[in-house]
Structures are given as C-alpha cells and as structure tokens.
Amino acid sequence: MRIADIGGEFALIERLCAHAPAKHKDLLAGIGDDAAVIGGIQADGSYLLVTTDMLVENSHFKRDWATAEQIGIKSVVCNVSDIAAMGGTPTFMFVSLALPPETQVEWAESLYRGMGRACRRYGVTLAGGDTTHGAAVTISITLLGRVVPENLCLRSHARPGDLLCVTGPVGTAAAGLAMMSAGLETPDQLKEKHLTPGCRLDVGPAIAPLAHAMIDISDGLAAEVNHICKQSKTGAEIVAADIPLHPLAVEAARQTGKDPLAFALSGGEDFELLFSITPQDRQQLERRGIDVVTVGKVADAAAGILLRLPDGKCQVLAGGYNHFS
Amino acid sequence: MRIADIGGEFALIERLCAHAPAKHKDLLAGIGDDAAVIGGIQADGSYLLVTTDMLVENSHFKRDWATAEQIGIKSVVCNVSDIAAMGGTPTFMFVSLALPPETQVEWAESLYRGMGRACRRYGVTLAGGDTTHGAAVTISITLLGRVVPENLCLRSHARPGDLLCVTGPVGTAAAGLAMMSAGLETPDQLKEKHLTPGCRLDVGPAIAPLAHAMIDISDGLAAEVNHICKQSKTGAEIVAADIPLHPLAVEAARQTGKDPLAFALSGGEDFELLFSITPQDRQQLERRGIDVVTVGKVADAAAGILLRLPDGKCQVLAGGYNHFS
C-alpha cells in the first residue's frame, strides 16, 4: 500500500506512532503539535519545548533557486516558528546534515553562515549535530525552547466562540513560488518571502498569554485551521473576504492564472501565526498595539469546518499541503 | 574545494561551526562530544543530554540487506549508545523521516516497529518528529537524556596514567559487513552485529562514576582513541595484542583476506564503550563484576598516540571511519 492510498502524511504519522511507546507522565504534548512539551523537569517551572524539521534538497529547496545562505536561514526559521507557535522562545539547536561527497566546502560554509545569521537574530545557540554523506543535501534541525506554563498554546485549546486571527498576510510565499515555477520575473519581495521568510517570534510571546490555541502557518491556512479544529474538537468558519492577502500575491495570481485565495489556503511557509482568542482578549491585543487580522471564528464541532465565500455561500474548508498526496 | 581536500568530516565540522553562535553559559559541552550537555536548567540538578544521528539509505544501510525493523532498531541504538557514553540514561526521542513517495506503508510501519522495540528495551519515549518526502530514506533521530553531574564522562577528561578499557570485542560489526560485502555466507552472529547491534547502556551507568573520559566506538577504536586524546590533550599507547577480537571476526578476516586488527581499529558501529580510568578504579569495576578489557593507557601528549604491535614495535595509531575520505 502506498502512503497516498491511506491519506498521506498525517494518516501515516498516526499509523507509525502506534508502534512505539509515546506516553510519559512528563510529556504534556507529544506528536501532533508544533513542538513537544516536557514538564516537570526544569528548575524554574518552565516547560521544555522540542521541535524538529527536516528539509530535503529538491523537495523543500532547490540549490538552483536559493543560495546556501538562504537555505540556511530558512532551515532555522521554520523551527523557530514552531517554538513561537507554542508561545515559547528558542534556546539550543542541533543540526544533522547529509551532504553529497562532491559538495564544495564553500557551499556548506555559506549554509552555516545563513544558519548563524538566523541563530543570532532569534537568540539561538548551536549546540551539536551530526555531519554525514548522502546523495541529496538533507538538513534536519532539532530546536529546543522554553515556555512558562501560562504562555503555553496548544493546538487543542481552541473554544467555540473564540476568534481566529492571523499575524499577517498569508499566501505570499506561495505566490513567490508560483511565479518562480512559471519562470516569470518575480518581485524581490515575493522571492524573499519564499526563499528567506521570517517568523513571528517578535509577537508570539506577547500573543501567547492571551491566546487559547496557536499554530504556525507552514502548510497553508486551510490545513492549520483543520489541525486546530481536529485537536480542539471544534468547528470553525473562515471568511474568505477577511483573509489578508499581499497586493503582490494578488498580482502574482493574476499573472499565473491562479486564485489568490488558493495561495492563502493551500500554500505554506508564510510562517505567520494563526491563533484562537476571545473577542475581549483580541481587543486587549489591539490596545497593546499588536496588529493582527481576524479571519473567522471557532464554532461547535457540529457546525463543521467551513469557508464562507464572498457570495455568502459556505463550503467545506479543505486543502493544505500534504507531502504524500 | 571538496570536503575530502580539507581532511574530511571533522575538519568540515570545525569550519562550519565557526559561522554560528555556539557558546552559552549553560552549555557545558557542545559540538565535539557524543552528546551536548546542558546544565543549570533541570530541577533535580542533573544535566540535560542531547544527541542526534542521521542515517541515510545506501550510505548507512541498504534496504536489500536489512529489514525495516532492523534499520529501525539500529537507528535508535546508535543514539542510545551516545547517551550511554556520557554516563547518562535516555529519555525522549524525536524522529525526522524522509521517505520516497512510493514507499510501502508496511515498510514504514516495520521501521517504527523496530524503533519501538529498541525504545522499550532502553526506556525511551517517542515524543515527536517530522515526516516528509525525499528521494532516499533518511532517518534523523534526536535523543534526550539525563546524567547526574558525578556520572558525566566527557571525551576531554582523560589523564596520563589512566588505563584505556573497552567493554567488549571490537571489529565484529565490521567483520560482518566485510563478509556480506564480499558476498560470502555470513554467520548469523556477525550479520546481527552489523544489522542490529546492541549498545552498552547495561554497563555505562555503572562505569560512569569511576571513568574519566568515555566514548562509544562508532567509527573504530583508532578514531575514538584519537578523539579522546585530542580533546584531553594527551597521548596514548594501545597494545594490539590486547584488543579483544571475536573469534568469528578473526575467521571473517581470514576468509576475506583482511587483517582482523583493521576491523577493530577502523571498522565502526560496534557500540562498545571505550573509557579511561585509574588502575585502582579499574580494580573496583572488576570487584563489582563488570567485565571490561584493558587495551592500553593514556600518556602525556608528547608521547604521541601509538599502537604497539605484537613484535614490540610502535606505529602511529591512525585510521577510523571518515564520511568524506
């Protein structure tokens, strides 16, 4: 049976994890959130966070399109984003790296220069790793972090009545990728958003004490809303007209003949945060000058997970990136 | 410049790590030991250990030779061995996995079944990971562990006058690999040693309070002695005649026309432990019934790192596995 036949990545993960012991009294959240949460061991009462992400050449990046430094930056950012999505701050990083034997030392050094830049930006210390050979460049990063209990945001904590908000425009990275894939001249801003995205560690810790559930948008808004609803056992309604799109993404959609909404819903790697919050706490955020956009609301599970279109009609909110579809 | 031109894996690691911030007051040992050691954060005063290892198809394993379950077991064992080499015990594991899209679900399930078996054997909890697609099966595992300060064994703590001891025969896995590579009928015990090695978590914690430096033998005895000496700023003399060889490894050397000593010095993945200890503490171990073999002793740096051959002559102890030679 092929992986696509059972429904792809997430069905696979569920099957695989059934075979290994995955429960422990200190493991407050394990498989299925942006990072694992380990409690009960840290001296200051904070929780240890651990996230891991693997980037494979030609699946996640192309050496023709991105410089080594850009690949290095992105490989760190996608992990920092996972820690930010838990409400935490990153600490120590471990890099496992497979390189083809013919790799130029200078290329590998640039990769680490990019990682180093991102580490300095986000306060991360490189603490170890493994370097080995393989046919394709493969970068596997594990990042530790910490979060105080009152800031922890699990995917499973959304409640009916919460608003669903995002920290900025979504679909911009996908718009950049679409233009580059079509061989069109791509505005620098879109290219950068795809090749060297930032992440929202700047606002994550401020949102965290007020938010219920939080997740980073790495697989598209539709997938992330579904993750939150599935784990919180809720429904949701997203209002298409309220989803913030970058003007350049709209223009990219026009030029590539695509729907800009599809970039937002199914295109990943914007690394904005999606979170659920009560309307009152949403106002608090605004008073504190934290700029977010409401895109919908959490509903009872029975209501389903819906997308309200500009014509007022609703459809099931499906989609999102799947590694094995 | 190619990686081999600058001296391979370890020269590369040194160059790469110069580009990222790699110092922190809590990071007691970082790049260059079997695991990173993070102090100052755990409630019980123990240190957090973190190790990571990446296995790539056709570089580290062949799907023709090993079952998925065997690959799963080995991928966990090599990480547990790193924690054992620090004097610690393993806790939580994170698995990043790249699979070709055409991978059979059953194969992936068997891989996790093997991981699960090893996890249960060594008391490890699967706490998270990442599953993605790539052209070659790639398994990157990060394993956390803990060690009380008095048990911590760094590579850098060997002292002149210490004995160098191993916990069991070395070169057995390499002997198995050599026979399989030559297409010879390979005794099950040698095959197993190569395909599903164990590790010495059974004796590591007992040796740790008495040992000075410790390391696991993953790249061959010669490489590991060199690692300890380089980091401890010492010399050493290894006595060839004292290196314990499995009778089947000696027979494998005869059949493949190789030197059994080469298996021990340059063949990796036995996952026995090599440690330095005072002669008095070595006797203590013996009194406690912990069976180890003395293979040499630590000397001043000026003495060099030598191998004493059976004819009494000494040569420089070179060799060991290098991923980019």
XYZ file of C-alpha atoms in Angstrom:
650
model
C 0.000 0.000 0.000
C 1.374 3.416 -0.913
C 1.344 6.325 1.527
C -1.027 8.324 -0.685
C -3.520 5.408 -0.519
C -4.006 5.781 3.224
C -4.476 9.555 3.036
C -0.926 10.884 3.127
C 1.370 12.322 5.737
C -0.928 12.666 8.740
C -2.539 9.250 8.385
C 0.951 7.804 8.094
C 2.168 9.534 11.249
C -0.772 8.143 13.185
C -0.067 4.616 11.982
C 3.652 4.822 12.641
C 3.416 6.210 16.122
C 1.163 3.376 17.237
C 4.233 1.128 17.131
C 6.394 2.978 19.658
C 5.880 3.910 23.299
C 4.729 7.531 23.107
C 3.301 8.299 26.550
C 5.108 9.563 29.638
C 3.889 11.475 32.682
C 6.221 14.408 31.897
C 5.220 14.555 28.221
C 2.428 17.148 28.289
C 2.116 17.259 24.495
C 3.876 14.966 22.066
C 3.222 14.019 18.476
C 0.730 16.317 16.761
C 1.650 19.792 17.955
C 4.263 22.235 16.630
C 6.632 21.130 19.371
C 6.696 18.556 22.134
C 6.124 19.917 25.637
C 8.006 18.303 28.501
C 7.073 19.373 32.013
C 8.255 18.515 35.473
C 11.982 18.666 34.867
C 13.029 22.328 34.656
C 14.181 24.171 37.748
C 12.227 27.378 37.080
C 8.922 25.598 36.466
C 9.006 26.338 32.750
C 8.381 23.638 30.176
C 10.983 22.290 27.784
C 9.918 22.554 24.127
C 11.400 20.408 21.369
C 10.674 20.704 17.661
C 12.291 19.081 14.657
C 12.083 19.760 10.916
C 13.756 18.071 8.002
C 14.475 19.818 4.696
C 15.435 17.703 1.688
C 17.013 19.057 -1.492
C 14.588 19.207 -4.455
C 11.644 18.539 -2.128
C 11.966 21.613 0.109
C 14.553 23.701 -1.685
C 16.457 23.834 -4.940
C 20.125 24.727 -4.996
C 19.488 26.468 -8.353
C 16.951 28.834 -6.863
C 18.260 29.549 -3.403
C 21.739 30.402 -2.200
C 23.224 28.240 0.523
C 22.866 31.148 2.920
C 19.150 31.468 2.146
C 18.655 27.727 2.684
C 20.485 28.019 5.996
C 18.298 30.883 7.161
C 15.069 29.151 6.180
C 16.042 25.882 7.848
C 16.406 27.690 11.181
C 13.375 29.941 10.735
C 10.911 27.087 10.204
C 11.993 25.607 13.544
C 11.953 28.911 15.435
C 8.452 29.427 14.074
C 7.323 26.155 15.685
C 8.649 27.298 19.061
C 6.960 30.697 18.642
C 3.683 28.912 17.879
C 3.819 27.253 21.312
C 4.215 30.645 22.968
C 7.865 29.906 23.719
C 11.337 31.191 22.984
C 14.087 29.110 21.363
C 17.324 28.112 23.100
C 19.606 25.359 21.722
C 19.824 23.984 18.194
C 21.135 20.689 16.798
C 21.855 20.270 13.092
C 22.118 16.960 11.282
C 23.387 17.387 7.782
C 23.842 14.949 4.910
C 25.997 16.227 2.050
C 26.976 14.628 -1.242
C 30.750 13.921 -1.122
C 31.349 16.306 -4.043
C 29.826 19.245 -2.130
C 32.006 22.331 -2.174
C 33.213 23.304 1.290
C 32.354 26.918 0.465
C 28.712 25.954 -0.149
C 28.490 24.212 3.219
C 30.125 27.184 4.913
C 27.567 29.551 3.366
C 24.795 27.283 4.592
C 26.107 27.620 8.135
C 26.644 31.347 7.696
C 22.911 31.594 6.955
C 22.069 29.421 9.943
C 24.340 31.576 12.077
C 22.578 34.758 10.953
C 19.196 33.327 11.870
C 20.557 31.996 15.182
C 21.841 35.428 16.160
C 18.577 37.044 15.147
C 16.480 34.707 17.277
C 18.862 34.140 20.188
C 19.624 30.511 19.365
C 22.852 28.652 20.294
C 24.205 25.882 18.048
C 24.901 23.048 20.483
C 25.605 19.969 18.376
C 24.751 17.852 15.382
C 25.853 15.164 13.005
C 27.532 15.521 9.625
C 27.403 12.677 7.172
C 27.217 11.866 3.477
C 24.218 11.174 1.299
C 23.085 11.628 -2.293
C 20.952 14.725 -1.573
C 21.596 17.641 0.741
C 19.403 16.955 3.773
C 19.144 19.280 6.747
C 17.462 18.051 9.886
C 17.258 20.569 12.698
C 16.086 19.976 16.230
C 15.449 23.092 18.255
C 14.862 23.297 21.991
C 12.954 26.105 23.624
C 11.203 27.037 26.827
C 7.795 28.371 27.729
C 6.268 29.354 31.055
C 3.082 27.359 31.716
C 0.776 30.396 31.457
C 2.053 31.109 27.925
C 1.743 27.599 26.536
C -0.552 27.480 23.485
C -1.532 24.005 22.347
C -3.405 23.302 19.137
C -6.049 21.600 21.223
C -7.115 24.599 23.315
C -9.473 26.452 20.944
C -13.005 27.001 22.273
C -16.256 27.721 20.441
C -16.759 31.478 20.399
C -13.047 32.254 20.007
C -11.998 34.433 17.120
C -9.426 33.026 14.694
C -6.718 35.561 13.885
C -3.550 35.688 11.821
C -0.491 37.848 12.405
C -0.102 38.971 8.796
C -0.758 38.301 5.091
C -0.867 34.646 4.063
C -0.107 33.090 0.682
C 2.767 35.432 -0.104
C 5.436 32.716 -0.085
C 3.254 30.505 -2.288
C 2.757 33.420 -4.694
C 6.531 33.812 -4.959
C 6.968 30.085 -5.565
C 4.231 30.086 -8.237
C 5.869 32.944 -10.148
C 9.323 31.377 -9.934
C 7.947 27.984 -11.018
C 6.260 29.625 -14.031
C 9.567 31.238 -14.989
C 8.127 34.739 -14.554
C 10.145 37.710 -13.379
C 9.377 37.669 -9.674
C 9.378 40.790 -7.488
C 12.184 40.657 -4.906
C 9.713 40.852 -2.040
C 7.898 37.699 -3.181
C 11.149 35.873 -3.862
C 12.420 36.752 -0.410
C 9.194 35.661 1.232
C 9.620 32.243 -0.379
C 13.395 31.916 -0.033
C 14.158 33.605 3.293
C 10.944 34.037 5.245
C 10.989 35.498 8.726
C 8.909 34.127 11.551
C 6.789 35.803 14.201
C 8.868 35.354 17.317
C 8.508 39.145 17.578
C 4.825 38.867 18.514
C 4.373 35.208 19.554
C 5.342 35.696 23.221
C 3.027 38.729 23.509
C 0.056 36.919 21.984
C 0.656 33.675 23.879
C -0.660 34.667 27.344
C -3.982 35.709 25.787
C -4.420 33.132 23.007
C -6.047 29.736 23.514
C -4.751 27.667 20.582
C -1.874 28.696 18.332
C -0.123 27.179 15.295
C 2.285 28.467 12.673
C 1.119 28.578 9.076
C 3.542 26.248 7.358
C 1.113 24.151 5.284
C -1.475 26.801 4.350
C -4.308 28.403 6.316
C -6.824 25.658 5.491
C -4.612 22.886 6.853
C -3.802 24.811 10.024
C -7.451 25.643 10.770
C -8.226 21.960 10.313
C -5.393 20.968 12.680
C -6.682 23.290 15.395
C -10.305 22.173 14.968
C -9.438 18.481 14.870
C -7.374 18.670 18.032
C -9.726 21.054 19.849
C -12.767 19.019 18.752
C -14.446 22.151 17.377
C -15.737 23.508 14.087
C -14.827 26.844 12.542
C -15.908 29.328 9.940
C -13.298 31.227 7.944
C -14.431 34.300 5.981
C -12.669 34.363 2.636
C -13.030 38.107 2.235
C -11.254 38.714 5.548
C -8.105 36.724 4.746
C -5.277 39.257 4.380
C -3.509 38.964 1.030
C -0.420 40.864 -0.001
C -1.087 43.045 -3.103
C 1.886 41.375 -4.800
C 0.284 37.968 -4.169
C -2.904 39.149 -5.844
C -0.873 40.368 -8.805
C 1.058 37.062 -8.890
C -2.245 35.186 -9.029
C -3.350 37.319 -11.971
C -0.113 36.682 -13.844
C -0.088 32.931 -13.207
C -3.816 32.471 -13.795
C -4.371 31.238 -10.275
C -6.752 32.119 -7.439
C -5.013 34.272 -4.801
C -7.201 32.620 -2.167
C -5.671 29.266 -3.104
C -2.228 30.683 -2.268
C -3.503 31.607 1.185
C -5.425 28.416 1.879
C -3.091 25.795 0.426
C 0.300 27.447 0.085
C 2.546 27.045 3.061
C 5.644 28.511 4.578
C 4.479 32.027 5.369
C 5.281 31.340 8.995
C 2.657 33.772 10.209
C 0.828 32.594 13.318
C -2.824 31.516 13.450
C -4.424 31.623 16.879
C -7.766 31.483 18.650
C -8.650 34.125 21.234
C -11.740 35.512 22.965
C -13.156 38.735 21.471
C -12.251 40.604 24.693
C -8.643 39.443 24.619
C -8.495 40.311 20.922
C -9.273 43.900 21.952
C -6.529 43.730 24.593
C -4.031 42.833 21.875
C -5.189 45.807 19.844
C -4.786 48.137 22.809
C -1.237 46.871 23.192
C -0.546 47.753 19.570
C -0.227 44.171 18.353
C -1.506 44.144 14.845
C -3.461 41.019 13.889
C -6.293 40.236 11.478
C -9.461 38.293 12.376
C -10.243 35.729 9.668
C -13.050 33.760 11.252
C -14.293 32.144 14.406
C -14.308 28.839 16.238
C -17.665 27.038 16.353
C -19.091 23.857 17.817
C -17.864 20.687 16.185
C -21.344 20.051 14.767
C -21.091 23.195 12.631
C -18.250 21.686 10.605
C -15.165 23.464 9.291
C -16.362 25.945 6.712
C -15.156 28.653 4.361
C -17.650 31.492 3.746
C -17.213 32.741 0.191
C -17.696 36.367 -0.882
C -21.147 35.479 -2.290
C -22.258 34.364 1.169
C -22.240 30.662 0.392
C -20.276 28.250 2.569
C -18.131 25.323 1.523
C -16.054 22.799 3.424
C -12.618 24.202 4.192
C -10.344 21.584 2.664
C -6.830 21.722 1.393
C -3.352 22.400 2.631
C -0.044 20.927 1.692
C 0.394 17.175 2.033
C 3.819 15.633 1.486
C 2.433 12.419 0.039
C -0.678 13.415 -1.913
C 37.257 22.889 -2.664
C 35.901 19.418 -1.894
C 35.324 18.185 1.642
C 37.958 15.456 1.251
C 40.525 18.180 0.363
C 40.300 19.814 3.785
C 40.605 16.495 5.650
C 37.040 15.228 5.737
C 34.225 15.210 8.237
C 35.910 16.581 11.356
C 37.720 19.414 9.596
C 34.419 20.314 7.966
C 32.554 20.383 11.275
C 35.157 22.726 12.719
C 34.858 25.087 9.776
C 31.076 25.056 9.727
C 30.589 25.675 13.406
C 32.746 28.780 13.294
C 29.863 30.500 11.498
C 27.192 30.092 14.164
C 26.987 31.192 17.796
C 27.964 28.049 19.701
C 28.696 29.237 23.237
C 26.287 29.654 26.141
C 26.815 29.632 29.901
C 24.519 26.617 30.315
C 26.164 24.650 27.501
C 28.769 22.621 29.406
C 29.771 20.599 26.342
C 28.594 21.210 22.814
C 29.950 20.208 19.444
C 32.604 17.501 19.648
C 31.304 15.097 22.259
C 28.859 12.182 21.920
C 26.079 14.403 23.214
C 25.646 18.028 24.192
C 25.485 18.688 27.938
C 23.195 21.443 29.162
C 23.417 22.377 32.825
C 21.664 24.825 35.068
C 18.104 24.198 33.943
C 16.928 20.893 35.459
C 15.132 20.859 38.770
C 16.997 17.863 40.230
C 20.456 19.253 39.409
C 21.029 16.701 36.656
C 22.249 17.709 33.235
C 20.194 17.503 30.055
C 21.903 15.451 27.320
C 21.066 15.794 23.631
C 22.445 13.680 20.808
C 21.483 13.429 17.174
C 22.352 10.951 14.419
C 21.331 10.799 10.788
C 21.152 7.574 8.793
C 20.872 7.781 5.014
C 19.848 4.913 2.747
C 22.754 3.387 0.806
C 25.248 5.297 2.944
C 24.357 3.814 6.335
C 22.041 0.967 5.426
C 20.766 -0.915 2.417
C 17.130 -1.903 2.148
C 18.293 -5.076 0.347
C 20.385 -6.212 3.285
C 18.441 -5.099 6.307
C 14.766 -5.421 7.112
C 12.901 -2.234 8.015
C 12.660 -3.477 11.571
C 16.449 -3.949 11.768
C 17.020 -0.449 10.409
C 14.598 0.918 12.988
C 16.371 -0.838 15.839
C 19.817 0.319 14.718
C 18.716 3.927 14.266
C 17.652 4.072 17.918
C 20.605 2.076 19.264
C 23.264 4.384 17.807
C 21.665 7.299 19.648
C 21.179 5.442 22.935
C 24.851 4.480 22.707
C 25.827 8.184 22.591
C 23.844 8.861 25.764
C 25.399 5.812 27.456
C 28.848 7.131 26.511
C 28.178 10.303 28.513
C 27.296 8.221 31.556
C 23.629 9.058 31.124
C 20.283 7.396 30.545
C 17.983 8.205 27.609
C 14.537 9.782 27.955
C 12.682 11.315 24.964
C 13.201 10.669 21.261
C 12.335 12.702 18.151
C 12.333 11.119 14.696
C 12.588 13.014 11.427
C 11.962 10.786 8.490
C 12.169 11.366 4.744
C 10.512 8.694 2.613
C 10.241 8.315 -1.161
C 6.555 8.784 -2.107
C 6.382 5.218 -3.445
C 7.375 3.751 -0.054
C 5.081 0.987 1.111
C 3.205 1.873 4.281
C 4.014 -1.606 5.593
C 7.756 -0.908 5.264
C 7.443 2.327 7.236
C 5.370 0.565 9.889
C 8.038 -2.116 10.266
C 10.665 0.599 10.639
C 8.700 2.062 13.548
C 8.067 -1.386 14.969
C 11.849 -1.777 15.187
C 12.236 1.667 16.728
C 9.511 0.793 19.205
C 11.275 -2.436 20.210
C 14.507 -0.543 20.878
C 12.626 2.220 22.719
C 11.002 -0.278 25.052
C 14.323 -2.039 25.643
C 16.103 1.182 26.614
C 13.254 3.043 28.328
C 12.840 5.691 25.630
C 9.596 7.590 24.864
C 8.818 8.735 21.312
C 7.834 12.384 21.748
C 7.705 13.901 18.274
C 9.194 14.216 14.837
C 8.695 15.238 11.259
C 7.649 13.103 8.302
C 8.367 14.294 4.801
C 9.263 13.089 1.326
C 12.661 12.733 -0.292
C 14.403 10.543 -2.858
C 16.215 8.376 -0.277
C 15.007 7.041 3.053
C 16.635 9.291 5.640
C 16.218 8.846 9.375
C 17.355 11.600 11.683
C 16.914 10.900 15.366
C 17.440 13.281 18.243
C 17.536 11.685 21.661
C 17.407 13.451 25.006
C 18.848 12.003 28.169
C 19.916 12.913 31.665
C 23.023 12.428 33.725
C 23.855 13.356 37.294
C 26.957 15.579 37.414
C 29.110 12.979 39.171
C 28.477 10.474 36.359
C 29.216 12.804 33.441
C 32.037 11.460 31.250
C 33.400 13.902 28.696
C 35.866 12.951 25.981
C 38.172 15.618 27.376
C 38.661 14.178 30.852
C 41.316 11.506 30.249
C 44.511 11.891 32.317
C 48.000 10.495 31.755
C 48.337 7.278 33.735
C 44.713 6.229 33.113
C 44.103 2.827 31.611
C 42.105 2.656 28.381
C 39.463 -0.067 28.509
C 36.727 -1.405 26.249
C 33.507 -3.109 27.287
C 33.732 -5.952 24.743
C 35.092 -7.243 21.431
C 35.583 -4.629 18.710
C 35.526 -5.054 14.944
C 32.742 -7.619 14.960
C 30.251 -5.420 13.083
C 32.914 -4.548 10.502
C 33.705 -8.251 10.075
C 30.029 -8.909 9.353
C 29.900 -6.061 6.855
C 33.078 -7.282 5.111
C 31.682 -10.785 4.675
C 28.329 -9.526 3.415
C 30.056 -7.088 1.032
C 32.186 -9.945 -0.335
C 29.053 -11.992 -0.942
C 30.193 -14.705 1.478
C 27.869 -16.757 3.607
C 27.929 -14.787 6.849
C 27.361 -16.351 10.274
C 24.141 -15.052 11.851
C 26.008 -13.635 14.824
C 28.157 -11.396 12.578
C 25.187 -10.358 10.473
C 23.268 -9.428 13.587
C 26.183 -7.483 14.993
C 26.225 -5.396 11.812
C 22.475 -5.139 11.239
C 21.020 -4.925 14.761
C 23.790 -4.136 17.204
C 23.030 -3.597 20.863
C 24.619 -0.863 22.925
C 26.141 -0.818 26.393
C 23.533 1.053 28.395
C 23.657 -2.055 30.623
C 27.113 -1.138 31.945
C 27.555 2.567 31.030
C 25.893 3.966 34.172
C 27.952 1.640 36.385
C 31.244 2.564 34.727
C 30.470 6.289 34.537
C 31.068 7.294 38.197
C 34.562 5.757 38.052
C 35.646 6.573 34.476
C 37.312 9.838 33.461
C 36.689 10.027 29.700
C 34.231 7.833 27.804
C 33.160 7.486 24.168
C 31.223 4.919 22.182
C 33.016 3.038 19.436
C 31.066 4.027 16.356
C 33.938 4.884 13.990
C 36.535 2.260 15.039
C 38.867 2.044 18.024
C 41.625 4.122 16.395
C 39.349 7.083 15.714
C 37.868 7.014 19.207
C 41.273 6.867 20.938
C 42.307 9.841 18.800
C 39.143 11.756 19.765
C 39.781 11.221 23.467
C 43.476 12.143 23.190
C 42.841 15.222 21.063
C 40.215 16.560 23.427
C 42.035 15.575 26.604
C 45.361 16.899 25.209
C 47.082 13.607 25.975
C 48.887 10.840 24.165
C 48.126 7.121 24.391
C 49.525 3.710 23.690
C 47.245 0.923 22.514
C 48.553 -2.650 22.661
C 47.441 -4.514 19.542
C 47.682 -7.926 21.202
C 45.299 -6.821 23.966
C 42.450 -5.697 21.691
C 39.604 -8.191 22.157
C 38.505 -9.745 18.877
C 35.570 -12.094 18.403
C 36.677 -15.489 17.052
C 34.172 -15.091 14.203
C 35.802 -11.758 13.290
C 39.192 -13.458 13.092
C 37.680 -16.125 10.839
C 35.970 -13.437 8.729
C 39.339 -11.725 8.260
C 40.865 -14.993 7.079
C 38.062 -15.590 4.579
C 38.100 -12.042 3.202
C 41.887 -11.755 3.146
C 41.845 -8.860 5.593
C 43.621 -8.065 8.859
C 41.309 -8.635 11.847
C 43.074 -5.769 13.606
C 41.879 -3.433 10.827
C 38.290 -4.404 11.616
C 38.858 -3.367 15.213
C 40.784 -0.169 14.527
C 38.878 1.217 11.531
C 35.533 -0.551 11.475
C 32.798 1.198 13.336
C 29.403 0.560 14.797
C 30.225 -1.974 17.457
C 28.795 0.416 20.016
C 31.028 -0.926 22.761
C 32.313 1.787 25.108
C 35.923 2.970 25.336
C 36.856 4.711 28.573
C 39.811 5.910 30.602
C 40.057 5.031 34.282
C 42.696 4.885 37.022
C 44.207 1.432 37.667
C 42.647 1.436 41.164
C 39.162 2.196 39.852
C 39.653 -0.437 37.170
C 40.036 -2.946 40.012
C 36.875 -1.592 41.634
C 34.968 -2.351 38.430
C 36.314 -5.876 38.467
C 35.274 -6.375 42.070
C 31.765 -5.284 41.098
C 31.716 -7.931 38.386
C 31.816 -5.503 35.461
C 33.733 -7.210 32.743
C 35.996 -4.921 30.696
C 39.262 -5.338 28.808
C 42.292 -3.056 29.148
C 43.693 -2.220 25.699
C 46.268 0.451 26.537
C 46.961 3.511 28.568
C 46.814 7.280 28.422
C 50.199 9.064 28.218
C 51.478 12.620 28.077
C 50.744 14.433 24.838
C 54.451 14.416 23.981
C 54.431 10.615 23.755
C 52.088 10.728 20.763
C 49.216 8.375 20.015
C 50.735 4.979 19.330
C 49.862 1.394 18.539
C 52.255 -1.234 19.939
C 52.425 -4.146 17.511
C 52.900 -7.786 18.554
C 56.609 -7.586 17.577
C 57.101 -4.783 20.126
C 57.439 -2.006 17.547
C 55.234 1.076 17.769
C 53.459 2.938 14.989
C 51.222 5.978 14.896
C 47.619 4.993 15.625
C 45.803 6.331 12.581
C 42.571 5.381 10.928
C 38.926 5.232 11.689
C 35.909 5.842 9.544
C 35.586 9.215 7.825
C 32.399 10.071 5.933
C 34.193 12.160 3.322
C 37.596 10.458 2.809
